[in-house]
CSV table of C-alpha atoms and ligand atoms in Angstrom, one decimal:
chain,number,residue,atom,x,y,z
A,1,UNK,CA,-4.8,145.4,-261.9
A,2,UNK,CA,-2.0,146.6,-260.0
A,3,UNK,CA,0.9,148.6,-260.6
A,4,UNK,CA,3.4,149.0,-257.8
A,5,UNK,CA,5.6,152.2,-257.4
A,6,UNK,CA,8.9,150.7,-256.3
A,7,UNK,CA,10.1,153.3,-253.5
A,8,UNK,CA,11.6,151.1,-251.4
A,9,UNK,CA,15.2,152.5,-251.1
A,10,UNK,CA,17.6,153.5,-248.7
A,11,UNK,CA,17.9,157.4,-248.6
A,12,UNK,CA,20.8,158.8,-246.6
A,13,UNK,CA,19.6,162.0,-244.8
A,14,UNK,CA,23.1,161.9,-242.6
A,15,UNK,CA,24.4,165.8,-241.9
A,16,UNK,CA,27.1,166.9,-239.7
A,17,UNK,CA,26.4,169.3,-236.9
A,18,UNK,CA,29.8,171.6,-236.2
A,19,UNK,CA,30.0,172.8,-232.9
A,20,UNK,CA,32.6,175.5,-232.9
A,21,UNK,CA,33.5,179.1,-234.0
A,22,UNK,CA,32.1,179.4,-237.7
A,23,UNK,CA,35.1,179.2,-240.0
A,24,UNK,CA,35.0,180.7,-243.5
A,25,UNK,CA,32.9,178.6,-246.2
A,26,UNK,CA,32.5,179.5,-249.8
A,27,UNK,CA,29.2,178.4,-251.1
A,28,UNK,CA,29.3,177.4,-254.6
A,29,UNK,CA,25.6,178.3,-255.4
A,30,UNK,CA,23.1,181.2,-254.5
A,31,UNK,CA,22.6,182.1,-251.2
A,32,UNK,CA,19.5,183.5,-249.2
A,33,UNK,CA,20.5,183.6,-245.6
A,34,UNK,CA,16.8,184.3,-243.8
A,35,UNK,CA,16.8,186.2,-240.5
A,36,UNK,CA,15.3,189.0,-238.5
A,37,UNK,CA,16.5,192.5,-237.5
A,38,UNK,CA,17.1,191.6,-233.6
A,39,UNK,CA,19.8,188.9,-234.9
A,40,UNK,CA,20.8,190.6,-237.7
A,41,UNK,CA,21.5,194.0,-236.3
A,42,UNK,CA,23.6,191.4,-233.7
A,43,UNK,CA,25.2,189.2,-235.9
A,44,UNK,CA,25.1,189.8,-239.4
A,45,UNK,CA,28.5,191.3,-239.9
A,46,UNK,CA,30.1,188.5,-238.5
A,47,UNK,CA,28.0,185.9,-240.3
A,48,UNK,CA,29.1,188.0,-243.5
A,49,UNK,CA,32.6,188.0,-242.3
A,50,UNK,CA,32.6,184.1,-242.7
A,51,UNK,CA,29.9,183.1,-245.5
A,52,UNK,CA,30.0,184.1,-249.3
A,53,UNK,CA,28.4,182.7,-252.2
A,54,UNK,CA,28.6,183.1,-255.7
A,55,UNK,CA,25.4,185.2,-255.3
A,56,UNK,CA,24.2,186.0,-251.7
A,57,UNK,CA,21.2,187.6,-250.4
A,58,UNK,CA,19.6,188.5,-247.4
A,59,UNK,CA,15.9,188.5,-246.2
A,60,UNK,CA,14.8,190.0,-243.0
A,61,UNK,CA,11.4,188.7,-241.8
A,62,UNK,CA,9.5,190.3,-238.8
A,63,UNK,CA,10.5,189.2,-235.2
A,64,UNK,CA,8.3,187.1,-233.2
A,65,UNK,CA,6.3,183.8,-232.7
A,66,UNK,CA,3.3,185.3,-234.0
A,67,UNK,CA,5.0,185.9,-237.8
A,68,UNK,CA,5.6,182.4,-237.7
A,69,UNK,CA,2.9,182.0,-240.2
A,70,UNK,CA,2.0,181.4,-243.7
A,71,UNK,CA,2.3,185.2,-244.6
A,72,UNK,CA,5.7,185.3,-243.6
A,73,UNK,CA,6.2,181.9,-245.7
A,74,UNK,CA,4.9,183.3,-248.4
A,75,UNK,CA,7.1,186.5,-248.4
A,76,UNK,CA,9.9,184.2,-248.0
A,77,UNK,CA,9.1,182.5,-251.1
A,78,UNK,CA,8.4,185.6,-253.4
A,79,UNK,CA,12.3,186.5,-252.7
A,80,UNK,CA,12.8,183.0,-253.6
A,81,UNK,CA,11.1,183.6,-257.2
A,82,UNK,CA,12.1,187.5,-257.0
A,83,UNK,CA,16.0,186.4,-256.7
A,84,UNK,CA,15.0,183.1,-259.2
A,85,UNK,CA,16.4,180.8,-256.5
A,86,UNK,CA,16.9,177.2,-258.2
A,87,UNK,CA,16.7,173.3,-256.9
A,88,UNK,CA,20.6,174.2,-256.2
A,89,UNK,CA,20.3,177.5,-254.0
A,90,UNK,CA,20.7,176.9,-250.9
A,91,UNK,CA,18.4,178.4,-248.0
A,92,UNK,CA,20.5,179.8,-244.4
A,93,UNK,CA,18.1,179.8,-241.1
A,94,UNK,CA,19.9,182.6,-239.4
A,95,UNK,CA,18.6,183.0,-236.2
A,96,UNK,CA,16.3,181.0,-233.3
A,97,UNK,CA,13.7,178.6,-233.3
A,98,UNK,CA,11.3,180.2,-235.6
A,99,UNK,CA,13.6,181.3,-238.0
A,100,UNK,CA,14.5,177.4,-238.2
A,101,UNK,CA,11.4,176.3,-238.0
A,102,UNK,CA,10.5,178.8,-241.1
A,103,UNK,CA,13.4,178.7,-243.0
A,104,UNK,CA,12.8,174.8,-242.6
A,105,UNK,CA,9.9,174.9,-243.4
A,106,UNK,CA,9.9,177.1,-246.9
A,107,UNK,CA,12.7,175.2,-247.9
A,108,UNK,CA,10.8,171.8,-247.9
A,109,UNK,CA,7.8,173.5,-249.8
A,110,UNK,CA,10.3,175.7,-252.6
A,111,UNK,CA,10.0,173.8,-255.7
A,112,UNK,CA,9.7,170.7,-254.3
A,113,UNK,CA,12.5,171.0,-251.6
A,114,UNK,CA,15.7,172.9,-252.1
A,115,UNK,CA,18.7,172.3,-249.3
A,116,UNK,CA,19.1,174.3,-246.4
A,117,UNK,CA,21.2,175.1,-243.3
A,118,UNK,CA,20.8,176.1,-239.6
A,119,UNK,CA,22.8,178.3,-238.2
A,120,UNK,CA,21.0,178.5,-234.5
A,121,UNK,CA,21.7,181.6,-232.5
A,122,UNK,CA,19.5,181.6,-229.4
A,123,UNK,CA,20.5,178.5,-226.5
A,124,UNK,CA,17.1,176.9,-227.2
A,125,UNK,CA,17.6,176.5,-230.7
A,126,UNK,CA,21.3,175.6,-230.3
A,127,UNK,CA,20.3,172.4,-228.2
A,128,UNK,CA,17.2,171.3,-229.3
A,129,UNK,CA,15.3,173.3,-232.2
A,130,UNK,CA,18.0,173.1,-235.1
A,131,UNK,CA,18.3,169.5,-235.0
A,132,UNK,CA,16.3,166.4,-235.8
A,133,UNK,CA,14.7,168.3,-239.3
A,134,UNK,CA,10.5,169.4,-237.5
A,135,UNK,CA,9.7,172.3,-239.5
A,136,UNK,CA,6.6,174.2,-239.8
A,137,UNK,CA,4.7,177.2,-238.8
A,138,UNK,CA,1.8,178.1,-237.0
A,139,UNK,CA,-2.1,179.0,-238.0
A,140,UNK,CA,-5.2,179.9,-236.0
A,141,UNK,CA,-5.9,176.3,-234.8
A,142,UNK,CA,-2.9,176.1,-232.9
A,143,UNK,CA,1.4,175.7,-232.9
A,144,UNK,CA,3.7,174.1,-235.4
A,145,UNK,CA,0.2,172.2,-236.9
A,146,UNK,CA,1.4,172.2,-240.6
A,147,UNK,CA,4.7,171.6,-241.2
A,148,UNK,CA,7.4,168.5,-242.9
A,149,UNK,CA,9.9,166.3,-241.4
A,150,UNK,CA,12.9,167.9,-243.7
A,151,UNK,CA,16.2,167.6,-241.8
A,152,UNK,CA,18.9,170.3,-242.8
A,153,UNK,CA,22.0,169.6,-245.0
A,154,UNK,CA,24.3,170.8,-241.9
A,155,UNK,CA,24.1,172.5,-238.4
A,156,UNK,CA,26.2,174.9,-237.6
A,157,UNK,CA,26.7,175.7,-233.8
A,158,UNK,CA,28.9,179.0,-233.0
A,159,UNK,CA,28.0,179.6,-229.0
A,160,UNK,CA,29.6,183.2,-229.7
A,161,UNK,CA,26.3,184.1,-230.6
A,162,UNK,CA,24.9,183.7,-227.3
A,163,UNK,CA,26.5,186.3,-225.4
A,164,UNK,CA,24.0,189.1,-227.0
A,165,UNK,CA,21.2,186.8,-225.4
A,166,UNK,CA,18.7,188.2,-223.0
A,167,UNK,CA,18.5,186.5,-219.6
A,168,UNK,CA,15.5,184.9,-219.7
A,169,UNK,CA,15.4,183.6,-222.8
A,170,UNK,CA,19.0,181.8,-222.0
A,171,UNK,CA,17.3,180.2,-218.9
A,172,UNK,CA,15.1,179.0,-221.3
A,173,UNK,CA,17.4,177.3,-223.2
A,174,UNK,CA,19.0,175.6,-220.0
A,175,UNK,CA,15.0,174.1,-219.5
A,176,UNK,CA,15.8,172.2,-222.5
A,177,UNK,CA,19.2,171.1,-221.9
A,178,UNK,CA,17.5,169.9,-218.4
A,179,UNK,CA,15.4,167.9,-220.2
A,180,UNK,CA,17.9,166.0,-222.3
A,181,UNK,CA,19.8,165.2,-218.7
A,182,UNK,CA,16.6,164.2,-217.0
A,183,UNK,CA,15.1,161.8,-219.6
A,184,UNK,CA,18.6,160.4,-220.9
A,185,UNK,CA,21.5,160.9,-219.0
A,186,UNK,CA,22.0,160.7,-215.4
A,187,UNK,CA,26.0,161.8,-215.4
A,188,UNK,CA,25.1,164.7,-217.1
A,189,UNK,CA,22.2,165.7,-215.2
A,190,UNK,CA,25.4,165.8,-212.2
A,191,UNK,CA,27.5,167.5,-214.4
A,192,UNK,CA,24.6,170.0,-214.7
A,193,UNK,CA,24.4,170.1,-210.9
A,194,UNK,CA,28.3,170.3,-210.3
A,195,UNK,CA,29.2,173.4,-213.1
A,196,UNK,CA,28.2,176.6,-214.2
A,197,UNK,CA,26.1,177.2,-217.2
A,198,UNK,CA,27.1,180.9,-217.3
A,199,UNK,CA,30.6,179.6,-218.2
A,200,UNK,CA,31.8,179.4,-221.7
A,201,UNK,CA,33.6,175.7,-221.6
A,202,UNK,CA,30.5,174.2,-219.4
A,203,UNK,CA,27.8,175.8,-221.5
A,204,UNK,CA,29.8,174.3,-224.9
A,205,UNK,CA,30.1,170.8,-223.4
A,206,UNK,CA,26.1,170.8,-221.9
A,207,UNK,CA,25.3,171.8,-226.3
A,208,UNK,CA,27.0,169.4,-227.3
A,209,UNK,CA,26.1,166.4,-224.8
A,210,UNK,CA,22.4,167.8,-225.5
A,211,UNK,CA,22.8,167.5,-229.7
A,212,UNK,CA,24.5,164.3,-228.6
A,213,UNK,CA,21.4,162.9,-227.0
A,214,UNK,CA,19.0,164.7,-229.7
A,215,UNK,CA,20.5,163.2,-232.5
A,216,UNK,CA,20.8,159.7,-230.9
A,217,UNK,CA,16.8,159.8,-230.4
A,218,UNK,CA,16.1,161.0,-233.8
A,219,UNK,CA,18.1,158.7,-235.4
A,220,UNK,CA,16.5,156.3,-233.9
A,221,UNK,CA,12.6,157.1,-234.3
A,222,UNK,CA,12.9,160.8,-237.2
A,223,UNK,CA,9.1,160.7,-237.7
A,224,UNK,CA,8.5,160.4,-234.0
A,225,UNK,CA,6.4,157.0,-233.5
A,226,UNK,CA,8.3,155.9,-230.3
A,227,UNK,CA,11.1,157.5,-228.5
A,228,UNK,CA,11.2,160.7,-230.4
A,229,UNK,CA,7.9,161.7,-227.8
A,230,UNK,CA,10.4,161.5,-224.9
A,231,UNK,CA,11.8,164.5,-225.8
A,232,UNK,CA,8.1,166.3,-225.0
A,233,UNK,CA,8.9,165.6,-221.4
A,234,UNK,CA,7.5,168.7,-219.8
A,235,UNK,CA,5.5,169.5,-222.8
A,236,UNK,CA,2.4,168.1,-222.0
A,237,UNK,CA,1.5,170.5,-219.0
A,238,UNK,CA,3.6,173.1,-221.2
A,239,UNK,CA,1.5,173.4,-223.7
A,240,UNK,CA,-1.7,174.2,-220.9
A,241,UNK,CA,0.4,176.8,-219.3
A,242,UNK,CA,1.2,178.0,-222.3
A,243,UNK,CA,-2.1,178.6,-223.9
A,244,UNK,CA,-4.0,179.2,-220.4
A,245,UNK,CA,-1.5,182.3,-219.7
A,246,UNK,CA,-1.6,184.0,-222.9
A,247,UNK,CA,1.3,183.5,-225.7
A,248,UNK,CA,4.3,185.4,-224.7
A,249,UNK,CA,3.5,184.9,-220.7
A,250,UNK,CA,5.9,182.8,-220.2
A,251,UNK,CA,8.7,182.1,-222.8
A,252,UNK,CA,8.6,178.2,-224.0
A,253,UNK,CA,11.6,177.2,-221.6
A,254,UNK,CA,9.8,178.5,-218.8
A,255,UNK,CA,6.5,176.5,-218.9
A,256,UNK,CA,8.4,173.4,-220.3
A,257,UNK,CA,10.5,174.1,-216.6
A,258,UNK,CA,6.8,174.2,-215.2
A,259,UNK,CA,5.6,171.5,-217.2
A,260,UNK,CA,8.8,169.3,-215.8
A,261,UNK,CA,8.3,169.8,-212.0
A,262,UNK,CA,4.5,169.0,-212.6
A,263,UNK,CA,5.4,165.8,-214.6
A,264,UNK,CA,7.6,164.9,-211.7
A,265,UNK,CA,5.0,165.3,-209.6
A,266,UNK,CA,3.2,162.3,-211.1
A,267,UNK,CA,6.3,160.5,-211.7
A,268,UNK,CA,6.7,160.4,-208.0
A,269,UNK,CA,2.9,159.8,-207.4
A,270,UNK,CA,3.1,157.1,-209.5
A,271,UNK,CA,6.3,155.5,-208.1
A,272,UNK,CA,8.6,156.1,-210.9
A,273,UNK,CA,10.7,158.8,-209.3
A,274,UNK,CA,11.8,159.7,-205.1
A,275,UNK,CA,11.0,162.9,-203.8
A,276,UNK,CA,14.6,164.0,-203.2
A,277,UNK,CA,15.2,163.2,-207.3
A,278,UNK,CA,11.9,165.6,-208.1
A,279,UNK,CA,13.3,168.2,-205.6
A,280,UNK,CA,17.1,167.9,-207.1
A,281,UNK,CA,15.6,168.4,-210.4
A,282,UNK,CA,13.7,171.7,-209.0
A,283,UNK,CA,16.9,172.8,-207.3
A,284,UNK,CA,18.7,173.2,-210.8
A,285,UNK,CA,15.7,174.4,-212.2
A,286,UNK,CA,15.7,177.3,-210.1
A,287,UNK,CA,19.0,178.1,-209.9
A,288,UNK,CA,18.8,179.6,-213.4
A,289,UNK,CA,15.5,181.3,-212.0
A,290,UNK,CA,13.3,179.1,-213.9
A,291,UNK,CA,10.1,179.5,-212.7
A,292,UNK,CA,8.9,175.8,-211.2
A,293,UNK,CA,5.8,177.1,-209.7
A,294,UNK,CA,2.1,177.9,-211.1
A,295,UNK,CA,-1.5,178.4,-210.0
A,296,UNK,CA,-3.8,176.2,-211.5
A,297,UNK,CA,-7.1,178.4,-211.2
A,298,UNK,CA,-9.3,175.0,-212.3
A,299,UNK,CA,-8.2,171.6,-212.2
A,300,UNK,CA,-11.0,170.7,-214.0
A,301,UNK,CA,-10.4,173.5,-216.6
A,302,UNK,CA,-6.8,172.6,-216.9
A,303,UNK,CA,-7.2,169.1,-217.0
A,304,UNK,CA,-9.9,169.5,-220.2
A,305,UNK,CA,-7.1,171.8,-222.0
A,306,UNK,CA,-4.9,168.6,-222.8
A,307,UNK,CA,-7.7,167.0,-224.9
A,308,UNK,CA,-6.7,170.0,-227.2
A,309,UNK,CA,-2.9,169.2,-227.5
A,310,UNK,CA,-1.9,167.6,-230.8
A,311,UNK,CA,-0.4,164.8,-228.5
A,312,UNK,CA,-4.1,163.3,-227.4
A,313,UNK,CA,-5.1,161.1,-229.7
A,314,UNK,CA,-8.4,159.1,-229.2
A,315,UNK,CA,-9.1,160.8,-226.1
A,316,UNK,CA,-6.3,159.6,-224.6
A,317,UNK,CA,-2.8,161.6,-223.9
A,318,UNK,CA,0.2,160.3,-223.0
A,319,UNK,CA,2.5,161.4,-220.4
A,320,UNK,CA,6.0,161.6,-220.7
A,321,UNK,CA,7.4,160.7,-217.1
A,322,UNK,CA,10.6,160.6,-216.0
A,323,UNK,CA,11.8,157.2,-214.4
A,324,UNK,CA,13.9,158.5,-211.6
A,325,UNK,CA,17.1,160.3,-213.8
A,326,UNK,CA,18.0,159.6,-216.6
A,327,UNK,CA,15.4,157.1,-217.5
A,328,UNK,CA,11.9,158.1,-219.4
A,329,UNK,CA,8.4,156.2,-219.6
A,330,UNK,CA,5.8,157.3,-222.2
A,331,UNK,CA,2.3,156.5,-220.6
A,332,UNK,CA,-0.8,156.8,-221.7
A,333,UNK,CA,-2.9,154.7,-219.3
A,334,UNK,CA,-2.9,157.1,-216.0
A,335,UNK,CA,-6.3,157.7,-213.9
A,336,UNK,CA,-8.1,161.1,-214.1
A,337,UNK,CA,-8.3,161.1,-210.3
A,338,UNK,CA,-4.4,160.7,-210.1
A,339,UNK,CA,-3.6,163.6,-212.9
A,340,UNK,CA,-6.1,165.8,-211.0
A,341,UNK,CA,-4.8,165.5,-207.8
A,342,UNK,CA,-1.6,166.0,-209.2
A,343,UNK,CA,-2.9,169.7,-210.9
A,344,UNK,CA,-4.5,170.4,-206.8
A,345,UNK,CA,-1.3,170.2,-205.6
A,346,UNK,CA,-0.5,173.3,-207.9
A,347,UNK,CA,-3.5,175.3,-206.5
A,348,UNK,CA,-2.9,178.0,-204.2
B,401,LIG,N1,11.8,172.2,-234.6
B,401,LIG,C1,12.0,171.8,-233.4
B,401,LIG,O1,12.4,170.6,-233.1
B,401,LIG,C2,11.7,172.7,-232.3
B,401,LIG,C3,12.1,172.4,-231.0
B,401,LIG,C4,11.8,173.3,-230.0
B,401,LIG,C5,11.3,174.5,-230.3
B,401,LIG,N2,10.9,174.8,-231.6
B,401,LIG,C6,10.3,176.1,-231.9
B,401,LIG,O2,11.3,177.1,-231.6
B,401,LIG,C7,10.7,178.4,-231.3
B,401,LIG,C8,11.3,178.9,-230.1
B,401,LIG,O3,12.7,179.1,-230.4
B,401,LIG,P1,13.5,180.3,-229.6
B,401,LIG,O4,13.3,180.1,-228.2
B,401,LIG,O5,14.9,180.3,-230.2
B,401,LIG,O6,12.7,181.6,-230.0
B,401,LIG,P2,12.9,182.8,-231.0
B,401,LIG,O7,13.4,182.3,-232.3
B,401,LIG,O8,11.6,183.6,-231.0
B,401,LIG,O9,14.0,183.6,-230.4
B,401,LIG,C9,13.8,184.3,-229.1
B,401,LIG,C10,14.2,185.8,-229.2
B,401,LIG,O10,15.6,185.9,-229.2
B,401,LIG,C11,16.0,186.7,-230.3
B,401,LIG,N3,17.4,186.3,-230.6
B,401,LIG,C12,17.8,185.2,-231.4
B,401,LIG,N4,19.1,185.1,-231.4
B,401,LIG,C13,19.6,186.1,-230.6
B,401,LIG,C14,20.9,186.4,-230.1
B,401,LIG,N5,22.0,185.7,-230.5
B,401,LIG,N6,21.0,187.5,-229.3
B,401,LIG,C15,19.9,188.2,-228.9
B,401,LIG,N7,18.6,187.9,-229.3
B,401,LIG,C16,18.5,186.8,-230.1
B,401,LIG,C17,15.0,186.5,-231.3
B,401,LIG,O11,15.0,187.5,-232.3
B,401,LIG,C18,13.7,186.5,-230.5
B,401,LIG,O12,13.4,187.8,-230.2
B,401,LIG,C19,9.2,178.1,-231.2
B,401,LIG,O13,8.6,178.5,-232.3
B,401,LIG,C20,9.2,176.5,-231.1
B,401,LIG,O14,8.0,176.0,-231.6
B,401,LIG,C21,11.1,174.0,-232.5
């Protein structure tokens, strides 16, 4: 005997993403806005200035990739219970990537799922993190392993709150906005060439050309079977540089700038891209100081580490490589002897 659940319905998971000064909003339900002290001793007052809620509260969670954890999830929650949060309230990610990622995260799991908002305040999060709904935290066997697919109710994009942003960790953000031009759109990879990204006007038209391009991709593949991958240009190598460096060596941006010039460097090996395109790419790259060199101590070490990405599957890993600009290619059929002579070329 068989009994069939009849799930097979359309569910619209649409949500707006506002790119502009925030505005005031009433919400008409409780409130918990989640954030940490760096952004909060920034930005809370004005965030206050422009939110209310018939009740509103505010948890502060320790700064840092490495609270991005179920600890932190879990004291997330017990203010949840502690404030007796219902499936009405309404979660706020105030702050970067792992707030999002968090607050996300928590939100999917809180009886059930309960609706929540990003309100992104680094550059990275403003163009890539807070859209296209991948929650989750980390845990000892590695990044963002456990997590959902649960896209927010509404983005809200305010580039005010990148003018308290260090250096480096805006340079970071500009890796990903590279990224976007590189795999999807050749006239605004030239816009990135031809204009400032220290200037307010360019850096708000290069967010919202990135969400543009974000959202297109996700709308077309959410749960990321297909094109969604693309956006882990760079990644790949990332990831190595990442792990093989020590957390916290180089910030995300800057070994996903890395990770590009390397994955251009088999793109060209390969055919799919000229050397001047690879070396235009590094120009821009560096002209935010990105970092597009690295010595790989061991090929053969190096080359072993991408087994252990979540990307490999069936001891095979695919390569996101760009096809000239503007163009992408997901491959997953590349010789060892041509990926290794690519890392030598990175040996000093
Ligand atoms: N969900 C996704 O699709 C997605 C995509 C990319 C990255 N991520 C995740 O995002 C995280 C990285 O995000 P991130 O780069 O925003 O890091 P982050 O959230 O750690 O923020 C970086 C630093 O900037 C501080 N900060 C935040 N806003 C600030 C402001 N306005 N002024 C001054 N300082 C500010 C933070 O407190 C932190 O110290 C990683 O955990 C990564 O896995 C997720």
């Amino acid at each position: 005997m068989t009994v069939n659940i009849a799930l097979n319905r359309t569910i619209d998971n649409s949500y707006d993403v506002e790119i502009a000064p925030l505005s005031k909003i009433h919400f008409d339900t409780k409130v918990i806005v989640v954030t940490n002290p760096k952004v909060s001793g920034f930005h809370l007052k004005y965030l206050l200035e422009n939110i209310s809620a018939n009740e509103l509260y505010i948890v502060t969670v320790p700064d840092g990739e490495e609270f991005k954890n179920f600890s932190t999830v879990e004291n997330i929650l017990e203010n949840l219970f502690n404030h007796r949060l219902d499936r009405k309230s309404l979660l706020i990610a105030f702050g970067g990537g792992v707030i999002g990622d968090m607050t996300g995260f928590t939100a999917s799991i809180y009886q059930r799922g309960i609706d929540f908002i990003q309100i992104p305040t680094t550059l990275l999060s403003q163009v890539d993190a807070s859209v296209g709904g991948k929650t989750g935290i980390n845990n000892k066997y590695g990044k963002n392993l456990v997590g959902a697919f649960y896209q927010p109710k509404k983005v809200l994009i305010d580039s005010h709150f990148l003018s308290t942003l260090g250096e480096r960790e805006y340079s970071a953000g500009i890796a990903e906005i590279v990224k976007m031009a590189v795999t999807f759109d050749k006239d605004f990879f030239e816009y990135l060439e031809n204009n400032d990204l220290k200037k307010t006007e360019v850096i708000e038209y290069a967010i919202k050309r990135s969400v543009e391009i974000k959202a297109d991709v996700v709308a077309r593949d959410e749960k990321e079977n297909g094109i969604r991958a693309a956006l882990n240009y760079g990644h790949t190598f990332a990831h190595v540089i990442e792990k093989e460096s020590g957390y916290g060596t180089f910030l995300h941006g800057e070994a996903v700038s890395i990770g590009m010039v390397m994955a251009n460097e088999l793109s060209v090996k390969l055919g799919l891209m000229s050397d001047n395109e690879a070396l235009k790419i590094e120009k821009l790259l560096d002209t935010y100081n990105l970092p597009i060199n690295y010595d790989v101590k061991s090929v053969n070490i190096f080359y072993d580490a991408f087994f252990l990405d979540k990307k490999s599957s069936n001891g095979k890993i695919s390569f996101i490589l760009a096809k000239g600009i503007g163009d992408v290619e997901i491959k997953s059929d590349i010789a060892d002897e041509d990926i290794k002579s690519v890392l030598t070329i990175f040996r000093s």
